[in-house]
Amino acid sequence: MSLPHAILTALLEKPSSGLELTRRFDKSIGFFWSATHQQIYRELSRLEATGLIRALQRTGPVRGQKKEYEVLPAGRAELARWTAAADDPRPIRDPLLLRLRAAAVVGTAGLDGELRRQLALHRESLASYRTIERRDFAPGEEDRGDPLQHAVLRAGIGLEAFWVQWLEETLETLPAPPPEPPA
Amino acid sequence: MSLPHAILTALLEKPSSGLELTRRFDKSIGFFWSATHQQIYRELSRLEATGLIRALQRTGPVRGQKKEYEVLPAGRAELARWTAAADDPRPIRDPLLLRLRAAAVVGTAGLDGELRRQLALHRESLASYRTIERRDFAPGEEDRGDPLQHAVLRAGIGLEAFWVQWLEETLETLPAPPPEPPA
DNA sequence: AGGTACATGTAACATGTTACATGATTCC
DNA sequence: GGAATCATGTAACATGTTACATGTACCT
């Protein structure tokens, strides 16, 4: 039950329409909770039906016309409750680890290349998070930025850094792949 | 599409019935890909229908009677293909990070206790993974255990260690919670 | 009038979760 | 024969993904 709360948070930060939310879920919020516009519209309808948000006044509900939502007091209360509620950490669930386990059974052919590919992608993510950190949380300058938002970003950086290091180590333990045949 | 491949891997390691698979998904495989028995039975039916596995001979298909499956050559081939296929890393998707972002908007009341709870749980997981590592991958003793399986375990250890460290850091940046009222 | 971007939505399906139903085997 | 355990399954629902449908606003 995270998506409704993600939307409540986004709407509290700034009342928005479905499409605007979709764009924000492609950027900052989407770094740790992605959602498509179909999910967002479905969830907006539910949140409105349960009285946690409401649409800002409009003459008639016409398709194709922008519809902005804002959070109602009940929505803010629900979000505050959820923020501090007991909820166990998500168990690890990663297809790449599954694939290593499968490779232990069916062989490592082609695995080396895929691990290098993943490594390159994680290095990219890591670099982009670090750029954001330098931009939004520069040290010294009188603590710009919310410390909680900084903690979230540090989590992203730490996780990407972990994967980079783990992939480098794992590539070393892998048997060398066959050399590329000359063209 | 990871569950079918998780099942193929498990069945290659050892042909099993649905319930036996369920138990194995509560242990080693489940550390990085969990599944309930309902999911497993549903997927076993599909894998059998698509010719990747088959049930070992039985007189009549009776409810309540054990049914063992084994992987067919097509299943092994599909697993090998999937192992080395290009598949982008899973984006981060963690409700706890969402909750921190929400707390930046609705306040940090009660957050401290929940972070400490999460920290305790991650410390437990970390300790249990390290115990397994000492047991199955003791150094020196002529490289017992598959290096790929060891890499998977190192990922679990690294991720739990990351969360422990991150939670410790984050708790320090949090404003102190109100003192407990005396009983 | 046509194209493009904006904006909201439906439909169908895949995956994951929760609750419940049914039968077989073993032990007392 | 009743309880506990083993074992397979159905049903209903929640969540997430993919493809498609419909309408508005603006520019040329």
CSV table of C-alpha atoms (C1' of nucleotides) in Angstrom, one decimal:
chain,number,residue,atom,x,y,z
A,1,MET,CA,0.0,0.0,0.0
A,2,SER,CA,2.7,2.5,-0.9
A,3,LEU,CA,1.4,4.1,-4.0
A,4,PRO,CA,-1.5,6.0,-2.4
A,5,HIS,CA,0.9,7.4,0.2
A,6,ALA,CA,3.4,8.4,-2.5
A,7,ILE,CA,0.7,10.3,-4.2
A,8,LEU,CA,-0.4,12.0,-1.0
A,9,THR,CA,3.1,13.1,-0.4
A,10,ALA,CA,3.5,14.5,-3.9
A,11,LEU,CA,0.2,16.3,-3.6
A,12,LEU,CA,1.1,17.8,-0.3
A,13,GLU,CA,4.3,19.1,-1.8
A,14,LYS,CA,2.3,20.6,-4.5
A,15,PRO,CA,-1.3,20.1,-5.7
A,16,SER,CA,-1.2,18.7,-9.2
A,17,SER,CA,-3.1,17.0,-12.0
A,18,GLY,CA,-2.6,13.4,-13.0
A,19,LEU,CA,-0.2,14.2,-15.8
A,20,GLU,CA,1.9,16.5,-13.6
A,21,LEU,CA,2.1,13.7,-11.0
A,22,THR,CA,3.2,11.3,-13.7
A,23,ARG,CA,6.1,13.6,-14.7
A,24,ARG,CA,7.2,14.0,-11.1
A,25,PHE,CA,7.1,10.2,-10.7
A,26,ASP,CA,9.6,10.1,-13.6
A,27,LYS,CA,11.9,12.3,-11.7
A,28,SER,CA,12.6,12.7,-8.0
A,29,ILE,CA,9.9,10.5,-6.4
A,30,GLY,CA,10.4,7.9,-9.2
A,31,PHE,CA,14.0,7.3,-8.1
A,32,PHE,CA,12.6,5.1,-5.3
A,33,TRP,CA,9.0,4.6,-6.2
A,34,SER,CA,8.0,4.5,-9.9
A,35,ALA,CA,4.5,4.5,-11.3
A,36,THR,CA,2.9,4.8,-14.7
A,37,HIS,CA,0.1,7.2,-15.5
A,38,GLN,CA,-2.5,4.4,-15.5
A,39,GLN,CA,-1.6,3.5,-12.0
A,40,ILE,CA,-1.8,7.2,-11.0
A,41,TYR,CA,-5.2,7.9,-12.5
A,42,ARG,CA,-6.6,4.7,-10.9
A,43,GLU,CA,-5.2,5.6,-7.5
A,44,LEU,CA,-6.4,9.2,-7.8
A,45,SER,CA,-10.0,8.0,-8.4
A,46,ARG,CA,-9.7,5.8,-5.3
A,47,LEU,CA,-8.2,8.5,-3.1
A,48,GLU,CA,-11.0,10.8,-4.1
A,49,ALA,CA,-13.7,8.2,-3.5
A,50,THR,CA,-12.4,7.5,0.0
A,51,GLY,CA,-12.2,11.2,0.8
A,52,LEU,CA,-8.5,11.6,1.2
A,53,ILE,CA,-8.1,14.1,-1.6
A,54,ARG,CA,-10.5,16.2,-3.7
A,55,ALA,CA,-10.5,17.7,-7.1
A,56,LEU,CA,-10.4,21.4,-7.3
A,57,GLN,CA,-13.6,22.9,-8.6
A,58,ARG,CA,-14.4,22.5,-12.2
A,59,THR,CA,-17.6,23.3,-14.1
A,60,GLY,CA,-18.2,19.8,-15.7
A,61,PRO,CA,-16.0,16.8,-15.6
A,62,VAL,CA,-14.9,16.6,-19.2
A,63,ARG,CA,-12.5,14.2,-20.7
A,64,GLY,CA,-9.2,15.7,-21.9
A,65,GLN,CA,-9.5,18.6,-19.4
A,66,LYS,CA,-7.0,19.2,-16.7
A,67,LYS,CA,-8.1,18.1,-13.2
A,68,GLU,CA,-6.1,19.2,-10.2
A,69,TYR,CA,-6.2,17.5,-6.8
A,70,GLU,CA,-5.4,18.6,-3.3
A,71,VAL,CA,-5.1,16.7,-0.1
A,72,LEU,CA,-7.8,16.8,2.5
A,73,PRO,CA,-7.2,16.8,6.3
A,74,ALA,CA,-8.1,13.1,6.4
A,75,GLY,CA,-5.4,12.4,3.8
A,76,ARG,CA,-2.8,14.3,5.7
A,77,ALA,CA,-3.7,12.3,8.9
A,78,GLU,CA,-3.5,9.0,7.1
A,79,LEU,CA,-0.1,9.9,5.7
A,80,ALA,CA,1.2,10.9,9.1
A,81,ARG,CA,-0.1,7.6,10.6
A,82,TRP,CA,1.6,5.6,7.8
A,83,THR,CA,4.9,7.4,8.2
A,84,ALA,CA,5.5,6.1,11.7
A,85,ALA,CA,3.6,2.8,11.5
A,86,ALA,CA,5.4,-0.5,12.0
A,87,ASP,CA,6.2,-2.1,8.6
A,88,ASP,CA,8.8,-4.7,8.2
A,89,PRO,CA,11.7,-4.0,5.7
A,90,ARG,CA,11.1,-5.3,2.2
A,91,PRO,CA,12.9,-8.6,1.8
A,92,ILE,CA,15.6,-8.6,-0.9
A,93,ARG,CA,14.0,-9.5,-4.3
A,94,ASP,CA,16.4,-9.2,-7.1
A,95,PRO,CA,16.3,-11.2,-10.4
A,96,LEU,CA,20.1,-10.7,-10.8
A,97,LEU,CA,20.8,-12.8,-7.7
A,98,LEU,CA,18.4,-15.4,-9.0
A,99,ARG,CA,20.3,-15.5,-12.3
A,100,LEU,CA,23.6,-16.1,-10.5
A,101,ARG,CA,22.0,-19.0,-8.7
A,102,ALA,CA,20.7,-20.3,-12.0
A,103,ALA,CA,24.2,-19.9,-13.5
A,104,ALA,CA,25.6,-22.1,-10.7
A,105,VAL,CA,23.4,-24.9,-12.2
A,106,VAL,CA,23.3,-24.3,-16.0
A,107,GLY,CA,26.7,-22.6,-16.5
A,108,THR,CA,28.1,-19.1,-16.7
A,109,ALA,CA,28.1,-18.8,-20.5
A,110,GLY,CA,27.4,-15.1,-21.4
A,111,LEU,CA,27.1,-14.1,-17.8
A,112,ASP,CA,30.3,-12.0,-17.8
A,113,GLY,CA,29.0,-9.6,-20.5
A,114,GLU,CA,25.7,-9.1,-18.7
A,115,LEU,CA,27.5,-8.4,-15.4
A,116,ARG,CA,29.6,-5.8,-17.1
A,117,ARG,CA,26.5,-4.2,-18.6
A,118,GLN,CA,24.9,-4.0,-15.2
A,119,LEU,CA,28.1,-2.5,-13.7
A,120,ALA,CA,28.1,0.2,-16.3
A,121,LEU,CA,24.4,1.1,-15.6
A,122,HIS,CA,25.0,1.2,-11.8
A,123,ARG,CA,28.0,3.4,-12.3
A,124,GLU,CA,25.8,5.8,-14.4
A,125,SER,CA,23.2,5.9,-11.7
A,126,LEU,CA,25.7,6.5,-9.0
A,127,ALA,CA,27.3,9.4,-10.9
A,128,SER,CA,23.9,11.0,-11.4
A,129,TYR,CA,22.9,10.7,-7.8
A,130,ARG,CA,26.3,12.2,-6.8
A,131,THR,CA,25.7,15.1,-9.1
A,132,ILE,CA,22.3,15.8,-7.5
A,133,GLU,CA,23.9,15.6,-4.1
A,134,ARG,CA,26.5,18.2,-5.0
A,135,ARG,CA,23.9,20.5,-6.5
A,136,ASP,CA,21.2,20.2,-3.7
A,137,PHE,CA,23.2,19.4,-0.6
A,138,ALA,CA,26.5,21.3,-1.0
A,139,PRO,CA,28.4,21.1,2.3
A,140,GLY,CA,29.1,24.2,4.3
A,141,GLU,CA,26.5,26.4,2.8
A,142,GLU,CA,24.3,26.7,5.8
A,143,ASP,CA,22.6,23.3,5.5
A,144,ARG,CA,20.5,23.8,2.4
A,145,GLY,CA,17.9,21.2,1.8
A,146,ASP,CA,15.9,19.0,4.1
A,147,PRO,CA,18.1,16.5,6.1
A,148,LEU,CA,15.4,13.8,5.5
A,149,GLN,CA,15.5,14.3,1.7
A,150,HIS,CA,19.3,14.2,2.0
A,151,ALA,CA,19.0,10.8,3.8
A,152,VAL,CA,16.9,9.5,1.0
A,153,LEU,CA,19.5,10.5,-1.5
A,154,ARG,CA,22.3,9.0,0.6
A,155,ALA,CA,20.4,5.7,0.5
A,156,GLY,CA,20.3,5.9,-3.3
A,157,ILE,CA,24.0,6.6,-3.4
A,158,GLY,CA,24.9,3.9,-0.9
A,159,LEU,CA,22.9,1.3,-2.7
A,160,GLU,CA,24.3,2.1,-6.1
A,161,ALA,CA,27.8,2.2,-4.6
A,162,PHE,CA,27.2,-1.2,-3.1
A,163,TRP,CA,26.2,-2.8,-6.4
A,164,VAL,CA,29.2,-1.3,-8.2
A,165,GLN,CA,31.5,-2.7,-5.6
A,166,TRP,CA,29.8,-6.1,-5.5
A,167,LEU,CA,29.7,-6.4,-9.3
A,168,GLU,CA,33.5,-5.6,-9.5
A,169,GLU,CA,34.2,-8.3,-6.9
A,170,THR,CA,31.9,-10.8,-8.5
A,171,LEU,CA,33.4,-10.3,-12.0
A,172,GLU,CA,36.9,-11.2,-10.5
A,173,THR,CA,35.7,-14.5,-9.2
A,174,LEU,CA,34.0,-15.5,-12.5
A,175,PRO,CA,35.9,-17.8,-14.8
A,176,ALA,CA,37.3,-15.8,-17.8
A,177,PRO,CA,34.9,-15.7,-20.7
A,178,PRO,CA,36.1,-17.1,-24.1
A,179,PRO,CA,38.0,-14.4,-26.2
A,180,GLU,CA,36.0,-12.7,-28.9
A,181,PRO,CA,36.6,-14.3,-32.3
A,182,PRO,CA,38.3,-11.9,-34.7
A,183,ALA,CA,36.0,-10.4,-37.4
B,1,MET,CA,9.2,-13.1,-15.3
B,2,SER,CA,11.4,-14.3,-12.6
B,3,LEU,CA,9.3,-16.8,-10.7
B,4,PRO,CA,9.2,-19.5,-13.4
B,5,HIS,CA,13.0,-19.3,-13.7
B,6,ALA,CA,13.4,-19.5,-9.9
B,7,ILE,CA,11.3,-22.7,-10.0
B,8,LEU,CA,13.3,-24.2,-12.9
B,9,THR,CA,16.5,-23.5,-10.9
B,10,ALA,CA,15.1,-25.2,-7.8
B,11,LEU,CA,13.9,-28.2,-9.8
B,12,LEU,CA,17.3,-28.6,-11.5
B,13,GLU,CA,19.0,-28.6,-8.1
B,14,LYS,CA,16.5,-31.3,-7.1
B,15,PRO,CA,13.2,-32.6,-8.5
B,16,SER,CA,10.5,-31.7,-6.0
B,17,SER,CA,6.8,-31.5,-5.4
B,18,GLY,CA,4.9,-28.2,-4.9
B,19,LEU,CA,5.1,-28.3,-1.1
B,20,GLU,CA,8.8,-29.2,-1.1
B,21,LEU,CA,9.4,-26.2,-3.3
B,22,THR,CA,7.4,-24.0,-1.0
B,23,ARG,CA,9.6,-25.0,1.9
B,24,ARG,CA,12.7,-24.3,-0.1
B,25,PHE,CA,11.3,-20.9,-1.0
B,26,ASP,CA,11.0,-20.2,2.7
B,27,LYS,CA,14.8,-20.9,3.1
B,28,SER,CA,17.7,-20.4,0.8
B,29,ILE,CA,16.0,-19.3,-2.5
B,30,GLY,CA,13.5,-17.2,-0.5
B,31,PHE,CA,16.3,-15.0,0.8
B,32,PHE,CA,16.2,-13.2,-2.5
B,33,TRP,CA,13.0,-14.4,-4.2
B,34,SER,CA,10.0,-15.3,-2.0
B,35,ALA,CA,6.9,-17.0,-3.2
B,36,THR,CA,3.8,-18.5,-1.6
B,37,HIS,CA,2.5,-22.0,-2.3
B,38,GLN,CA,-0.4,-20.6,-4.3
B,39,GLN,CA,2.0,-18.9,-6.7
B,40,ILE,CA,4.1,-22.0,-6.9
B,41,TYR,CA,1.3,-24.3,-7.8
B,42,ARG,CA,-0.1,-21.9,-10.4
B,43,GLU,CA,3.4,-21.6,-12.0
B,44,LEU,CA,4.0,-25.3,-11.9
B,45,SER,CA,0.8,-25.8,-13.9
B,46,ARG,CA,1.9,-23.2,-16.5
B,47,LEU,CA,5.4,-24.6,-16.8
B,48,GLU,CA,4.0,-28.1,-17.3
B,49,ALA,CA,1.5,-26.8,-19.9
B,50,THR,CA,4.3,-25.0,-21.9
B,51,GLY,CA,6.5,-28.2,-21.8
B,52,LEU,CA,9.3,-26.9,-19.7
B,53,ILE,CA,8.8,-29.4,-16.9
B,54,ARG,CA,6.9,-32.6,-16.5
B,55,ALA,CA,5.3,-34.5,-13.6
B,56,LEU,CA,6.9,-37.8,-12.8
B,57,GLN,CA,4.6,-40.7,-13.7
B,58,ARG,CA,1.6,-41.3,-11.4
B,59,THR,CA,-1.4,-43.6,-11.9
B,60,GLY,CA,-4.2,-41.0,-11.7
B,61,PRO,CA,-4.0,-37.3,-10.9
B,62,VAL,CA,-5.6,-37.3,-7.5
B,63,ARG,CA,-6.0,-34.3,-5.2
B,64,GLY,CA,-4.0,-34.6,-2.0
B,65,GLN,CA,-1.4,-36.9,-3.6
B,66,LYS,CA,2.2,-35.8,-3.9
B,67,LYS,CA,3.2,-34.8,-7.5
B,68,GLU,CA,6.9,-34.5,-8.3
B,69,TYR,CA,8.2,-32.5,-11.2
B,70,GLU,CA,11.4,-32.6,-13.2
B,71,VAL,CA,12.9,-30.1,-15.7
B,72,LEU,CA,12.8,-31.0,-19.4
B,73,PRO,CA,15.6,-30.1,-21.9
B,74,ALA,CA,13.5,-27.2,-23.1
B,75,GLY,CA,13.3,-25.9,-19.6
B,76,ARG,CA,17.0,-26.1,-19.1
B,77,ALA,CA,17.6,-24.3,-22.4
B,78,GLU,CA,15.2,-21.5,-21.4
B,79,LEU,CA,16.9,-21.1,-18.0
B,80,ALA,CA,20.3,-20.8,-19.7
B,81,ARG,CA,19.0,-18.2,-22.1
B,82,TRP,CA,17.5,-16.1,-19.3
B,83,THR,CA,20.6,-16.3,-17.2
B,84,ALA,CA,22.7,-14.4,-19.7
B,85,ALA,CA,20.0,-12.2,-21.3
B,86,ALA,CA,20.1,-8.4,-21.1
B,87,ASP,CA,17.8,-7.2,-18.3
B,88,ASP,CA,18.1,-3.8,-16.7
B,89,PRO,CA,18.7,-3.6,-13.0
B,90,ARG,CA,15.6,-3.3,-10.8
B,91,PRO,CA,15.1,0.4,-9.9
B,92,ILE,CA,15.1,1.1,-6.2
B,93,ARG,CA,11.6,0.6,-4.8
B,94,ASP,CA,11.5,0.9,-1.0
B,95,PRO,CA,8.6,2.1,1.1
B,96,LEU,CA,10.9,3.2,3.9
B,97,LEU,CA,12.5,5.9,1.6
B,98,LEU,CA,9.0,7.0,0.7
B,99,ARG,CA,8.2,7.3,4.3
B,100,LEU,CA,11.2,9.5,5.0
B,101,ARG,CA,10.1,11.8,2.1
B,102,ALA,CA,6.6,11.8,3.6
B,103,ALA,CA,8.0,12.7,7.0
B,104,ALA,CA,9.7,15.7,5.4
B,105,VAL,CA,6.2,17.0,4.7
B,106,VAL,CA,4.0,15.8,7.6
B,107,GLY,CA,6.6,15.7,10.4
B,108,THR,CA,8.8,13.1,12.0
B,109,ALA,CA,6.6,12.2,15.0
B,110,GLY,CA,7.1,8.5,15.8
B,111,LEU,CA,9.7,8.0,13.1
B,112,ASP,CA,12.6,7.5,15.4
B,113,GLY,CA,11.1,4.4,17.0
B,114,GLU,CA,10.3,2.9,13.6
B,115,LEU,CA,13.8,3.5,12.3
B,116,ARG,CA,15.2,1.8,15.4
B,117,ARG,CA,12.9,-1.1,14.9
B,118,GLN,CA,14.1,-1.5,11.3
B,119,LEU,CA,17.7,-1.2,12.4
B,120,ALA,CA,17.3,-4.1,14.8
B,121,LEU,CA,15.7,-6.3,12.1
B,122,HIS,CA,18.5,-5.5,9.7
B,123,ARG,CA,21.1,-6.3,12.3
B,124,GLU,CA,19.4,-9.7,12.8
B,125,SER,CA,19.4,-10.5,9.1
B,126,LEU,CA,23.0,-9.4,8.8
B,127,ALA,CA,24.0,-11.7,11.7
B,128,SER,CA,22.2,-14.7,10.3
B,129,TYR,CA,23.7,-14.2,6.8
B,130,ARG,CA,27.2,-14.0,8.4
B,131,THR,CA,26.5,-17.2,10.3
B,132,ILE,CA,25.6,-19.0,7.0
B,133,GLU,CA,28.8,-17.6,5.4
B,134,ARG,CA,31.0,-18.9,8.2
B,135,ARG,CA,29.2,-22.3,8.0
B,136,ASP,CA,29.2,-22.8,4.2
B,137,PHE,CA,32.1,-20.7,2.9
B,138,ALA,CA,34.8,-21.0,5.6
B,139,PRO,CA,38.1,-19.5,4.2
B,140,GLY,CA,41.1,-21.7,3.6
B,141,GLU,CA,39.3,-25.0,3.5
B,142,GLU,CA,39.9,-25.8,-0.1
B,143,ASP,CA,37.2,-23.5,-1.5
B,144,ARG,CA,34.1,-25.3,-0.3
B,145,GLY,CA,30.9,-24.1,-1.9
B,146,ASP,CA,30.1,-22.7,-5.3
B,147,PRO,CA,31.7,-19.2,-5.8
B,148,LEU,CA,28.5,-18.0,-7.5
B,149,GLN,CA,26.4,-19.0,-4.5
B,150,HIS,CA,29.0,-17.2,-2.3
B,151,ALA,CA,28.6,-14.1,-4.5
B,152,VAL,CA,24.8,-14.2,-3.9
B,153,LEU,CA,25.3,-14.5,-0.1
B,154,ARG,CA,27.8,-11.6,-0.2
B,155,ALA,CA,25.2,-9.5,-1.9
B,156,GLY,CA,22.8,-10.3,1.0
B,157,ILE,CA,25.5,-9.4,3.5
B,158,GLY,CA,26.4,-6.2,1.7
B,159,LEU,CA,22.9,-5.0,1.4
B,160,GLU,CA,22.0,-5.7,5.0
B,161,ALA,CA,25.3,-4.0,6.1
B,162,PHE,CA,24.4,-1.0,4.0
B,163,TRP,CA,21.0,-0.6,5.6
B,164,VAL,CA,22.5,-1.0,9.1
B,165,GLN,CA,25.0,1.8,8.4
B,166,TRP,CA,22.5,4.0,6.7
B,167,LEU,CA,19.9,3.7,9.5
B,168,GLU,CA,22.6,4.5,12.1
B,169,GLU,CA,23.6,7.6,10.2
B,170,THR,CA,20.0,8.7,9.6
B,171,LEU,CA,19.1,8.3,13.2
B,172,GLU,CA,21.8,10.8,14.1
B,173,THR,CA,20.5,13.5,11.8
B,174,LEU,CA,16.9,13.1,13.2
B,175,PRO,CA,15.7,15.6,15.8
B,176,ALA,CA,15.6,13.9,19.2
B,177,PRO,CA,12.2,12.3,19.9
B,178,PRO,CA,10.3,13.5,23.0
B,179,PRO,CA,11.3,11.6,26.2
B,180,GLU,CA,9.1,8.7,27.3
B,181,PRO,CA,6.7,9.8,30.0
B,182,PRO,CA,7.4,8.0,33.2
B,183,ALA,CA,4.9,5.2,34.1
C,1,DA,C1',-7.7,21.0,-42.0
C,2,DG,C1',-3.8,18.4,-40.1
C,3,DG,C1',-0.2,17.7,-36.7
C,4,DT,C1',1.6,17.8,-32.2
C,5,DA,C1',1.5,18.1,-27.4
C,6,DC,C1',-1.5,18.0,-23.5
C,7,DA,C1',-4.6,15.3,-20.7
C,8,DT,C1',-7.6,11.7,-19.0
C,9,DG,C1',-9.0,7.5,-19.3
C,10,DT,C1',-10.4,1.8,-20.5
C,11,DA,C1',-9.2,-2.9,-21.2
C,12,DA,C1',-6.6,-6.9,-20.8
C,13,DC,C1',-3.4,-9.2,-18.6
C,14,DA,C1',0.6,-10.6,-15.3
C,15,DT,C1',2.0,-11.0,-10.8
C,16,DG,C1',1.5,-11.2,-5.9
C,17,DT,C1',-1.5,-11.7,-1.5
C,18,DT,C1',-5.1,-13.5,1.6
C,19,DA,C1',-8.5,-16.6,2.8
C,20,DC,C1',-10.5,-20.7,2.2
C,21,DA,C1',-11.6,-25.7,0.5
C,22,DT,C1',-10.5,-30.6,-0.2
C,23,DG,C1',-8.4,-34.9,0.1
C,24,DA,C1',-4.7,-38.4,1.9
C,25,DT,C1',-1.8,-40.4,5.6
C,26,DT,C1',-0.5,-41.2,10.2
C,27,DC,C1',-0.9,-41.6,15.0
C,28,DC,C1',-3.6,-42.0,19.1
D,1,DG,C1',-13.2,-42.2,14.6
D,2,DG,C1',-10.8,-37.8,15.6
D,3,DA,C1',-6.8,-34.8,15.4
D,4,DA,C1',-2.6,-33.4,13.2
D,5,DT,C1',0.1,-33.2,9.3
D,6,DC,C1',1.0,-33.5,4.5
D,7,DA,C1',-0.4,-32.1,0.1
D,8,DT,C1',-2.9,-29.8,-3.7
D,9,DG,C1',-5.8,-26.7,-5.1
D,10,DT,C1',-9.8,-22.5,-5.9
D,11,DA,C1',-11.5,-17.8,-5.3
D,12,DA,C1',-11.2,-13.1,-4.7
D,13,DC,C1',-8.7,-9.3,-4.7
D,14,DA,C1',-4.6,-5.9,-4.9
D,15,DT,C1',-1.0,-4.2,-7.5
D,16,DG,C1',1.7,-3.4,-11.6
D,17,DT,C1',2.3,-3.5,-16.9
D,18,DT,C1',1.1,-2.9,-21.8
D,19,DA,C1',-1.7,-1.5,-25.4
D,20,DC,C1',-5.1,1.3,-26.9
D,21,DA,C1',-9.0,5.1,-27.0
D,22,DT,C1',-10.7,9.7,-26.6
D,23,DG,C1',-10.9,14.4,-26.2
D,24,DT,C1',-8.7,19.5,-25.9
D,25,DA,C1',-5.6,23.3,-27.1
D,26,DC,C1',-2.6,25.3,-30.0
D,27,DC,C1',0.2,26.1,-34.0
D,28,DT,C1',0.8,26.1,-39.1
